[in-house]
Amino acid sequence: MLRNLFVFAVATFIAWVAPGQSAFSQPAERPPIRVLIVDGQNNHQWQQTTPLIEQTLIGSGLFEVSVATSPPRGEDMSGFQPRFADFDVVVSNYNGDAWAEPTRRALEKFVGSGGGLVAVHAADNSFPDWHEYNRMIGLGGWGGRDERAGPYVRWNDDLQRFTRDTRPGSGGTHGSRTPFVVVVRDSDHPITRGLPKAWMQTVDELYGKLRGPAENMHVLATAYSEPETGGTGEHEPILMSIHYGQGRAFHTTLGHDVAAMNGLAFQITLQRGTEWAATGDVTLPPVGPEILTMDVPATRDPAELIAAEDANDAAKDADDADSEEPAASSAAIDFDAIPIVDKDHWKALFNGQDLSGWTQKNGTATYRVEDGVIVGKTATGSPNSFLCTDEDFGDFELAFEVDCDRELNSGVQIRSRSIPEFNKGRVHGPQVEIEAAPGESGYLYSEGTGRGWLSPAHPIKDAYINGSWNRYLVRAVGPRIQTWINGQLIEDLEDEESFRTGFIGLQVHGIGKNEGPYQVRWRNIRIRPL
Ligand code: ZN
């Protein structure tokens, strides 16, 4: 089962057009553009950055996003065969082992026959020996690339045009991370049309000395790589569009890490570039200099876009409560597949605004709403506290994101109860563990019952990423409970004794007298009753 997951771990989020966006040029009913992100290996933190790419794309209202995660480095890649043809555009957050030949041929065929490809940052380090891939991305770096890979391409400010330099030399370099100015060199391409002529990207890695075939490639924007910060002293290509056969590729060297992907410069160009690669056009609205700023770099947590859409959706659900679609039949559940979060069958448990639908039980920790996030904070001397749904859920799939202070223990109760007859209302039932890595995150504990761990063993200690948002998925059907963190299957067990129905509860663990205060944050809490 674990192996299957590695072969094709998919988490799909269906985007819809928010009311505020339908005023722009795209028709409200246009079907979403289908995006497949590929990741699984990278010398960068792909586990942290793939969610940001996902959120950035979904937040535009144009895309539905799936993720294909490869096996880890050094393992057999032959089973990694994502079905590119089921999508409109493939976004690569991958820099690792060579793919098997059928997978390489499938991508060539996909793009060559009209599909889209987007290469994000270190994706252009990947596959130095795969010529067709290098033709798709235009330029690449590292991996032994040199003059045989193709020319360096730079903007020459004196000549006011791009030059190609075929001199011998290695490909790929960068200075220390710094904010920098991105300058548009062609304002008449769909990706850059309606954007300011120049703007600042937040602290990021500025790639230089990239070289490659550079066929049918158009450099849309450059940035000056400052020698003072270890740069090349050249105007290096930052955004590129490439035509490959009938298809298109968008290549952005922005996006080294979470901080860089919080830059609006990264997000807005990724949204536009991905739409262009998928369709050949950009319908996203123009963005002015008040948003893509020049004097200070503009940043935004892309998850805010999703939180806003959740609030929209909660309001919409309230409006048409009668026309709710029937829940999917549990007969159709594929236990080998990771739950797919889409718009149709999932509902937001948290409206992003306040705690309506939730009631605190047991301890005196505080829960508040801040920027679309539920923040739980410890209270000295309090027993475990729980913020519980008023509604009970039986069989379901549950999705949420959580970021917990390292010192604090937390968890999410499922199918849990609080009744006066049992221990004066003590919350009890299965809990999905949340704690800093290395730890037992994702495993199941029987809270308040004295049974202790339901999970017999805890082999995976590091799926949880400390100091970051972590995506949890839970599937509970009959006695079977499965959990995932950041796309990785953690637990899959059957427990006959646990309750089959009950509330969802967000735990803030009690703390010792001289500790804290500590906080735990939850957002994007959604459920799909089965
Ligand atoms: Zn980097």
Coordinates of C-alpha atoms and ligand atoms in Angstrom, one line a residue:
M1 CA 0.0 0.0 0.0
L2 CA 2.8 2.4 0.9
R3 CA 4.4 1.7 -2.5
N4 CA 1.3 2.4 -4.4
L5 CA 1.1 5.7 -2.6
F6 CA 4.6 6.7 -3.7
V7 CA 3.8 5.7 -7.2
F8 CA 0.9 8.1 -7.6
A9 CA -0.1 10.1 -4.5
V10 CA -2.9 12.4 -5.6
A11 CA -4.5 15.2 -3.7
T12 CA -7.0 17.1 -5.9
F13 CA -8.5 20.4 -5.0
I14 CA -11.1 21.7 -7.4
A15 CA -11.1 25.4 -7.8
W16 CA -14.2 27.4 -8.6
V17 CA -14.6 31.0 -9.8
A18 CA -15.2 33.2 -6.8
P19 CA -17.9 35.8 -7.3
G20 CA -15.3 38.6 -7.2
Q21 CA -13.4 37.1 -10.0
S22 CA -16.2 36.4 -12.4
A23 CA -16.4 40.0 -13.4
F24 CA -13.1 39.6 -15.3
S25 CA -12.8 38.2 -18.7
Q26 CA -13.2 34.5 -18.1
P27 CA -16.8 33.1 -18.4
A28 CA -18.0 32.0 -14.9
E29 CA -18.8 28.5 -16.1
R30 CA -15.5 27.7 -17.8
P31 CA -14.3 24.3 -16.6
P32 CA -11.2 24.4 -14.4
I33 CA -7.7 24.0 -16.0
R34 CA -6.4 20.6 -14.9
V35 CA -2.9 20.9 -13.3
L36 CA -0.6 18.0 -12.3
I37 CA 2.2 18.9 -10.0
V38 CA 5.1 16.4 -10.1
D39 CA 7.4 16.2 -7.1
G40 CA 9.0 13.6 -4.8
Q41 CA 12.7 14.5 -5.2
N42 CA 14.4 17.8 -5.1
N43 CA 17.4 19.3 -3.4
H44 CA 14.9 21.9 -2.3
Q45 CA 12.0 21.4 0.3
W46 CA 9.4 20.1 -2.1
Q47 CA 7.2 18.9 0.8
Q48 CA 6.9 22.5 1.9
T49 CA 6.7 24.2 -1.5
T50 CA 4.3 21.9 -3.4
P51 CA 1.4 23.1 -1.1
L52 CA 2.3 26.7 -1.8
I53 CA 2.3 26.0 -5.6
E54 CA -1.1 24.3 -5.1
Q55 CA -2.6 27.1 -3.1
T56 CA -1.2 29.8 -5.4
L57 CA -2.9 28.1 -8.4
I58 CA -6.1 27.2 -6.7
G59 CA -6.3 30.7 -5.3
S60 CA -6.6 32.2 -8.8
G61 CA -9.9 30.4 -9.2
L62 CA -8.8 28.9 -12.6
F63 CA -7.2 25.6 -11.7
E64 CA -7.9 22.2 -10.2
V65 CA -4.7 20.7 -8.9
S66 CA -3.5 17.1 -8.5
V67 CA 0.0 16.0 -7.3
A68 CA 2.0 13.0 -8.5
T69 CA 4.8 12.2 -6.0
S70 CA 7.7 10.0 -7.3
P71 CA 9.5 7.4 -5.2
P72 CA 12.4 8.7 -3.1
R73 CA 15.8 9.2 -4.6
G74 CA 17.6 6.0 -5.4
E75 CA 14.5 3.8 -5.6
D76 CA 13.0 2.1 -8.6
M77 CA 11.4 4.8 -10.8
S78 CA 9.9 2.4 -13.3
G79 CA 6.4 2.5 -11.7
F80 CA 6.3 6.3 -11.7
Q81 CA 4.1 6.9 -14.7
P82 CA 1.8 9.8 -14.1
R83 CA -1.0 10.1 -16.6
F84 CA 0.1 13.4 -18.1
A85 CA -2.6 13.1 -20.8
D86 CA -5.4 13.5 -18.2
F87 CA -4.2 17.1 -17.5
D88 CA -3.9 20.4 -19.3
V89 CA -0.6 21.3 -17.8
V90 CA 2.2 19.6 -15.8
V91 CA 4.0 21.8 -13.2
S92 CA 7.4 20.4 -12.2
N93 CA 8.7 20.9 -8.7
Y94 CA 11.0 17.9 -9.4
N95 CA 14.8 17.8 -9.4
G96 CA 16.0 14.2 -9.0
D97 CA 16.6 10.8 -10.5
A98 CA 16.0 10.2 -14.2
W99 CA 12.5 9.0 -15.0
A100 CA 12.0 5.7 -16.8
E101 CA 12.0 5.9 -20.6
P102 CA 8.2 5.4 -21.0
T103 CA 7.6 8.3 -18.6
R104 CA 10.0 10.6 -20.5
R105 CA 8.4 9.6 -23.8
A106 CA 5.0 10.3 -22.3
L107 CA 5.9 13.8 -21.3
E108 CA 7.5 14.5 -24.7
K109 CA 4.3 13.3 -26.4
F110 CA 2.1 15.3 -24.0
V111 CA 3.9 18.6 -24.5
G112 CA 4.7 17.9 -28.2
S113 CA 1.0 17.4 -29.0
G114 CA -0.3 20.5 -27.3
G115 CA 0.1 20.1 -23.5
G116 CA 1.6 22.6 -21.1
L117 CA 4.7 22.4 -19.0
V118 CA 5.8 24.7 -16.2
A119 CA 9.3 24.4 -14.7
V120 CA 9.7 26.0 -11.2
H121 CA 13.1 27.0 -10.0
A122 CA 15.3 23.8 -9.4
A123 CA 13.1 21.9 -12.0
D124 CA 15.6 23.4 -14.4
N125 CA 18.5 21.6 -12.6
S126 CA 16.8 18.3 -13.4
F127 CA 17.5 15.9 -16.3
P128 CA 20.8 17.3 -17.7
D129 CA 21.0 14.3 -20.1
W130 CA 17.5 14.4 -21.3
H131 CA 17.7 16.5 -24.5
E132 CA 14.0 16.8 -25.2
Y133 CA 13.4 18.1 -21.7
N134 CA 16.1 20.7 -22.1
R135 CA 14.4 21.7 -25.4
M136 CA 11.2 22.2 -23.5
I137 CA 12.6 24.3 -20.7
G138 CA 15.0 26.3 -22.9
L139 CA 17.8 26.7 -20.3
G140 CA 19.0 24.7 -17.4
G141 CA 21.8 24.7 -14.8
W142 CA 24.1 22.4 -12.8
G143 CA 24.2 18.6 -13.3
G144 CA 27.4 18.8 -15.4
R145 CA 25.8 21.3 -17.9
D146 CA 28.4 23.1 -20.0
E147 CA 28.9 24.5 -23.5
R148 CA 27.5 21.2 -24.9
A149 CA 24.2 22.1 -23.4
G150 CA 23.9 25.3 -25.4
P151 CA 24.6 29.0 -25.0
Y152 CA 24.3 31.3 -22.1
V153 CA 21.4 33.8 -22.8
R154 CA 21.6 37.2 -21.3
W155 CA 20.2 40.7 -21.8
N156 CA 22.8 43.2 -23.0
D157 CA 21.8 46.6 -21.7
D158 CA 24.1 48.5 -24.1
L159 CA 22.8 46.7 -27.1
Q160 CA 19.2 46.6 -25.7
R161 CA 18.8 43.0 -26.9
F162 CA 19.5 39.5 -25.8
T163 CA 22.8 37.9 -26.6
R164 CA 23.9 34.3 -26.9
D165 CA 27.3 33.3 -25.6
T166 CA 28.7 30.0 -26.6
R167 CA 32.0 30.2 -24.7
P168 CA 33.0 27.2 -22.7
G169 CA 31.9 27.1 -19.1
S170 CA 29.7 25.5 -16.6
G171 CA 26.0 26.2 -16.4
G172 CA 24.2 27.3 -13.3
T173 CA 25.2 29.6 -10.4
H174 CA 23.6 31.8 -7.8
G175 CA 24.7 34.3 -5.3
S176 CA 23.4 34.7 -1.8
R177 CA 19.7 35.1 -1.4
T178 CA 18.4 38.6 -1.7
P179 CA 15.4 40.6 -2.9
F180 CA 15.9 41.7 -6.5
V181 CA 14.1 43.7 -9.2
V182 CA 12.5 41.7 -12.0
V183 CA 12.4 43.7 -15.3
V184 CA 9.9 42.8 -18.0
R185 CA 11.7 42.7 -21.4
D186 CA 8.5 42.0 -23.4
S187 CA 5.2 43.6 -22.3
D188 CA 3.3 42.2 -25.2
H189 CA 3.3 38.5 -24.2
P190 CA 0.0 37.2 -22.6
I191 CA 2.0 36.4 -19.4
T192 CA 3.4 39.9 -18.9
R193 CA 0.7 42.0 -20.6
G194 CA -0.9 44.3 -18.1
L195 CA 1.9 43.9 -15.5
P196 CA 4.2 46.7 -14.4
K197 CA 7.5 47.1 -16.3
A198 CA 9.4 46.2 -13.2
W199 CA 8.8 45.0 -9.7
M200 CA 10.6 43.5 -6.8
Q201 CA 10.7 39.8 -5.8
T202 CA 11.2 39.1 -2.1
V203 CA 14.3 37.3 -0.9
D204 CA 15.0 34.5 -3.4
E205 CA 17.8 32.8 -5.2
L206 CA 18.7 34.5 -8.5
Y207 CA 19.8 31.9 -10.9
G208 CA 22.6 32.8 -13.4
K209 CA 24.7 31.3 -16.1
L210 CA 21.9 29.0 -17.2
R211 CA 22.5 27.4 -20.6
G212 CA 20.6 25.2 -22.8
P213 CA 19.2 24.7 -26.4
A214 CA 17.2 27.9 -26.1
E215 CA 15.2 27.0 -29.2
N216 CA 11.8 28.7 -29.7
M217 CA 12.5 30.4 -26.4
H218 CA 11.4 33.9 -25.5
V219 CA 12.8 35.6 -22.4
L220 CA 10.0 37.6 -20.9
A221 CA 11.8 39.1 -17.8
T222 CA 15.3 39.4 -16.5
A223 CA 17.0 40.4 -13.2
Y224 CA 20.3 42.0 -12.6
S225 CA 22.5 39.6 -10.6
E226 CA 24.6 41.8 -8.3
P227 CA 28.3 41.0 -8.0
E228 CA 28.0 42.4 -4.4
T229 CA 25.9 39.4 -3.4
G230 CA 27.9 36.9 -5.3
G231 CA 26.1 37.3 -8.5
T232 CA 27.3 37.4 -12.1
G233 CA 27.0 41.1 -13.0
E234 CA 24.6 40.1 -15.8
H235 CA 20.9 40.6 -16.6
E236 CA 19.9 37.0 -16.1
P237 CA 16.7 35.4 -17.6
I238 CA 14.0 34.9 -14.9
L239 CA 10.8 34.2 -16.9
M240 CA 10.8 32.3 -20.2
S241 CA 8.2 31.0 -22.6
I242 CA 9.1 28.2 -24.9
H243 CA 7.2 26.6 -27.8
Y244 CA 7.8 22.8 -28.1
G245 CA 5.9 21.1 -30.9
Q246 CA 2.3 22.0 -30.5
G247 CA 2.7 22.7 -26.8
R248 CA 4.1 25.4 -24.6
A249 CA 6.4 25.7 -21.6
F250 CA 6.7 28.4 -19.0
H251 CA 10.0 28.5 -17.1
T252 CA 10.3 30.5 -13.9
T253 CA 13.6 30.5 -12.0
L254 CA 11.8 32.1 -9.0
G255 CA 10.7 30.1 -6.0
H256 CA 13.7 28.7 -4.1
D257 CA 11.8 28.2 -0.8
V258 CA 8.7 29.0 1.2
A259 CA 9.8 32.7 1.7
A260 CA 10.4 33.1 -2.0
M261 CA 7.0 31.6 -2.9
N262 CA 5.3 34.0 -0.5
G263 CA 6.5 36.7 -3.0
L264 CA 3.6 38.1 -5.1
A265 CA 6.1 38.3 -8.0
F266 CA 6.4 34.5 -7.8
Q267 CA 2.7 33.9 -7.4
I268 CA 1.3 36.2 -10.0
T269 CA 3.7 35.1 -12.7
L270 CA 3.2 31.4 -11.8
Q271 CA -0.6 31.8 -12.1
R272 CA -0.3 33.6 -15.5
G273 CA 2.5 31.4 -16.8
T274 CA 0.6 28.2 -15.9
E275 CA -2.6 29.5 -17.6
W276 CA -0.6 30.4 -20.7
A277 CA 1.2 27.0 -20.8
A278 CA -2.2 25.2 -20.5
T279 CA -4.2 27.3 -23.0
G280 CA -2.0 29.7 -24.9
D281 CA -3.7 32.6 -23.4
V282 CA -4.1 34.5 -20.1
T283 CA -7.5 35.6 -18.9
L284 CA -6.3 36.6 -15.4
P285 CA -6.8 40.3 -14.8
P286 CA -4.0 42.8 -15.1
V287 CA -2.0 43.6 -12.0
G288 CA -0.9 47.2 -11.3
P289 CA 2.2 48.6 -9.6
E290 CA 0.2 49.1 -6.4
I291 CA 0.2 45.3 -6.1
L292 CA 3.4 44.2 -7.8
T293 CA 5.4 46.9 -6.0
M294 CA 8.8 48.3 -6.9
D295 CA 10.2 49.8 -3.7
V296 CA 9.5 47.0 -1.3
P297 CA 8.8 43.4 -2.3
A298 CA 5.1 42.4 -1.9
T299 CA 4.4 39.1 -0.1
R300 CA 1.3 37.1 0.7
D301 CA 0.6 33.7 2.2
P302 CA -1.1 31.9 -0.7
A303 CA -3.2 30.0 1.8
E304 CA -5.1 33.2 2.4
L305 CA -6.6 32.9 -1.0
I306 CA -7.9 29.4 -0.1
A307 CA -9.3 30.6 3.3
A308 CA -11.2 33.3 1.4
E309 CA -12.7 30.8 -0.9
D310 CA -13.7 28.5 2.0
A311 CA -15.6 31.4 3.6
N312 CA -17.3 32.0 0.2
D313 CA -18.2 28.4 0.0
A314 CA -19.5 28.2 3.5
A315 CA -21.8 31.2 2.7
K316 CA -22.9 29.5 -0.5
D317 CA -23.6 26.3 1.3
A318 CA -25.8 28.2 3.7
D319 CA -27.7 29.8 0.7
D320 CA -28.5 26.6 -1.1
A321 CA -28.8 24.1 1.7
D322 CA -31.8 22.3 0.0
S323 CA -29.9 21.7 -3.2
E324 CA -27.0 19.9 -1.6
E325 CA -25.7 17.1 -3.7
P326 CA -26.1 13.6 -2.3
A327 CA -23.0 12.3 -0.5
A328 CA -20.9 9.9 -2.5
S329 CA -21.6 6.3 -1.9
S330 CA -19.2 4.5 0.4
A331 CA -19.3 1.5 -1.9
A332 CA -17.1 3.4 -4.3
I333 CA -14.3 4.1 -1.8
D334 CA -10.9 3.1 -3.0
F335 CA -8.9 2.5 0.2
D336 CA -5.7 2.4 -1.8
A337 CA -6.1 6.0 -2.9
I338 CA -5.5 9.1 -0.9
P339 CA -8.7 11.2 -0.4
I340 CA -9.3 13.7 -3.1
V341 CA -10.5 17.1 -1.8
D342 CA -12.8 18.6 -4.4
K343 CA -15.5 21.2 -4.3
D344 CA -18.5 19.0 -4.8
H345 CA -18.7 16.7 -1.8
W346 CA -16.6 18.5 0.8
K347 CA -17.8 21.2 3.1
A348 CA -15.9 23.7 5.3
L349 CA -16.2 22.9 9.0
F350 CA -14.8 26.3 9.8
N351 CA -16.1 29.4 8.1
G352 CA -12.8 31.3 8.3
Q353 CA -14.6 34.1 10.3
D354 CA -15.8 32.9 13.7
L355 CA -16.3 29.7 15.7
S356 CA -19.9 29.1 14.9
G357 CA -20.7 25.4 14.8
W358 CA -18.0 24.7 17.4
T359 CA -18.2 24.4 21.2
Q360 CA -15.3 24.2 23.6
K361 CA -15.3 21.3 26.1
N362 CA -13.2 20.4 29.1
G363 CA -10.2 22.8 29.7
T364 CA -9.7 26.5 29.7
A365 CA -7.2 26.9 26.8
T366 CA -8.4 29.7 24.5
Y367 CA -9.5 29.4 20.9
R368 CA -9.7 32.5 18.7
V369 CA -9.9 33.2 15.0
E370 CA -7.2 35.2 13.3
D371 CA -6.8 35.7 9.6
G372 CA -8.8 32.7 8.6
V373 CA -7.0 30.5 11.1
I374 CA -8.2 28.9 14.4
V375 CA -5.5 29.6 17.0
G376 CA -5.6 27.5 20.2
K377 CA -3.5 28.8 23.1
T378 CA -2.5 27.0 26.3
A379 CA -3.7 28.1 29.7
T380 CA -1.6 27.3 32.8
G381 CA -3.1 24.6 35.0
S382 CA -5.7 23.6 32.5
P383 CA -6.4 20.0 31.6
N384 CA -6.7 19.1 27.9
S385 CA -9.0 21.4 26.0
F386 CA -11.1 20.6 23.0
L387 CA -12.9 22.7 20.5
C388 CA -15.6 20.4 19.2
T389 CA -18.0 20.4 16.3
D390 CA -21.7 20.6 17.3
E391 CA -22.4 18.1 14.6
D392 CA -21.5 14.4 14.8
F393 CA -19.9 12.5 11.9
G394 CA -19.8 8.8 11.2
D395 CA -18.0 7.7 8.0
F396 CA -16.1 10.5 6.4
E397 CA -13.0 11.9 4.9
L398 CA -11.5 14.9 6.8
A399 CA -8.9 17.4 5.6
F400 CA -7.1 20.1 7.6
E401 CA -3.9 21.9 7.9
V402 CA -2.1 22.4 11.2
D403 CA 0.9 24.2 12.5
C404 CA 1.8 23.5 16.2
D405 CA 4.5 25.0 18.4
R406 CA 7.2 22.5 18.9
E407 CA 6.8 22.4 22.7
L408 CA 3.1 21.7 22.5
N409 CA 1.2 18.4 22.0
S410 CA -2.0 18.5 20.1
G411 CA -4.3 16.3 18.1
V412 CA -7.7 16.1 16.4
Q413 CA -10.4 14.0 17.9
I414 CA -12.6 12.0 15.5
R415 CA -15.8 10.2 16.3
S416 CA -15.5 11.4 19.9
R417 CA -17.9 12.0 22.7
S418 CA -18.5 14.0 25.9
I419 CA -21.3 12.9 28.1
P420 CA -22.1 13.6 31.8
E421 CA -22.2 9.9 32.6
F422 CA -18.6 9.3 31.5
N423 CA -16.0 11.0 33.7
K424 CA -18.0 14.2 34.1
G425 CA -18.0 14.9 30.4
R426 CA -14.4 14.1 29.7
V427 CA -13.8 14.1 25.9
H428 CA -12.9 10.6 24.8
G429 CA -12.4 8.8 21.5
P430 CA -9.8 8.3 18.8
Q431 CA -7.3 11.1 18.4
V432 CA -5.1 11.8 15.4
E433 CA -1.8 12.8 16.9
I434 CA -0.1 16.2 16.2
E435 CA 3.4 16.9 17.6
A436 CA 6.8 18.1 16.5
A437 CA 9.0 15.7 14.5
P438 CA 10.6 13.3 15.3
G439 CA 7.4 12.1 16.9
E440 CA 4.1 10.2 16.6
S441 CA 2.2 12.6 14.4
G442 CA -0.5 10.9 12.4
Y443 CA -0.9 7.9 14.6
L444 CA -4.0 7.2 16.6
Y445 CA -4.4 7.5 20.3
S446 CA -7.5 6.7 22.3
E447 CA -8.0 9.9 24.3
G448 CA -9.6 9.7 27.7
T449 CA -10.4 6.0 27.6
G450 CA -7.3 4.6 29.3
R451 CA -6.6 2.4 26.2
G452 CA -3.6 4.4 25.2
W453 CA -2.3 4.1 21.6
L454 CA -4.6 2.4 19.0
S455 CA -1.6 2.4 16.6
P456 CA 0.5 -0.6 17.5
A457 CA 3.7 0.9 16.2
H458 CA 5.0 4.3 15.1
P459 CA 7.6 3.7 12.5
I460 CA 7.2 7.0 10.6
K461 CA 8.6 9.8 12.8
D462 CA 9.3 12.6 10.3
A463 CA 6.3 13.2 8.0
Y464 CA 5.3 16.2 10.1
I465 CA 7.3 19.4 9.2
N466 CA 8.1 21.5 12.2
G467 CA 7.3 25.2 12.0
S468 CA 5.2 24.8 8.9
W469 CA 1.7 24.1 7.7
N470 CA 1.1 20.3 7.6
R471 CA -1.7 18.8 5.5
Y472 CA -3.6 16.0 7.3
L473 CA -6.1 13.7 5.7
V474 CA -8.2 11.2 7.6
R475 CA -10.5 8.6 6.3
A476 CA -12.8 6.8 8.7
V477 CA -15.1 4.1 7.3
G478 CA -16.6 1.5 9.6
P479 CA -13.8 0.2 11.8
R480 CA -11.1 1.3 9.4
I481 CA -9.2 4.5 10.0
Q482 CA -6.5 5.9 7.6
T483 CA -4.3 9.0 8.1
W484 CA -2.0 10.9 5.8
I485 CA 0.4 13.8 6.5
N486 CA 1.7 15.9 3.6
G487 CA 0.7 13.1 1.2
Q488 CA 2.3 10.3 3.1
L489 CA 0.3 7.4 4.4
I490 CA 0.9 7.2 8.2
E491 CA -1.7 4.8 9.6
D492 CA -4.2 2.3 8.2
L493 CA -5.8 0.3 11.0
E494 CA -9.1 -1.3 12.0
D495 CA -10.3 -0.8 15.5
E496 CA -13.6 -2.5 16.4
E497 CA -14.0 -1.0 19.8
S498 CA -13.8 2.8 19.0
F499 CA -17.0 4.7 18.5
R500 CA -18.3 4.8 14.9
T501 CA -19.7 8.2 15.2
G502 CA -19.1 11.4 17.2
F503 CA -17.7 14.9 16.9
I504 CA -14.5 16.3 15.5
G505 CA -12.4 18.0 18.3
L506 CA -9.3 20.2 18.1
Q507 CA -7.1 19.6 21.1
V508 CA -4.8 22.0 23.0
H509 CA -3.0 19.8 25.5
G510 CA -2.6 20.8 29.1
I511 CA 0.9 22.1 30.1
G512 CA 3.0 22.2 33.2
K513 CA 3.0 25.1 35.7
N514 CA 6.0 26.9 34.5
E515 CA 5.5 26.3 30.8
G516 CA 4.1 28.2 27.8
P517 CA 2.1 29.8 26.6
Y518 CA 2.1 27.7 23.4
Q519 CA -0.1 27.8 20.4
V520 CA -1.5 25.5 17.7
R521 CA -3.2 26.7 14.5
W522 CA -5.7 25.0 12.2
R523 CA -7.1 26.1 8.9
N524 CA -8.9 24.7 5.8
I525 CA -10.8 22.2 7.9
R526 CA -13.1 20.3 5.5
I527 CA -15.1 17.2 5.7
R528 CA -16.7 14.9 3.2
P529 CA -19.4 12.6 4.8
L530 CA -19.4 9.2 3.2
Ligands
ZN1 ZN 17.3 27.2 -4.9

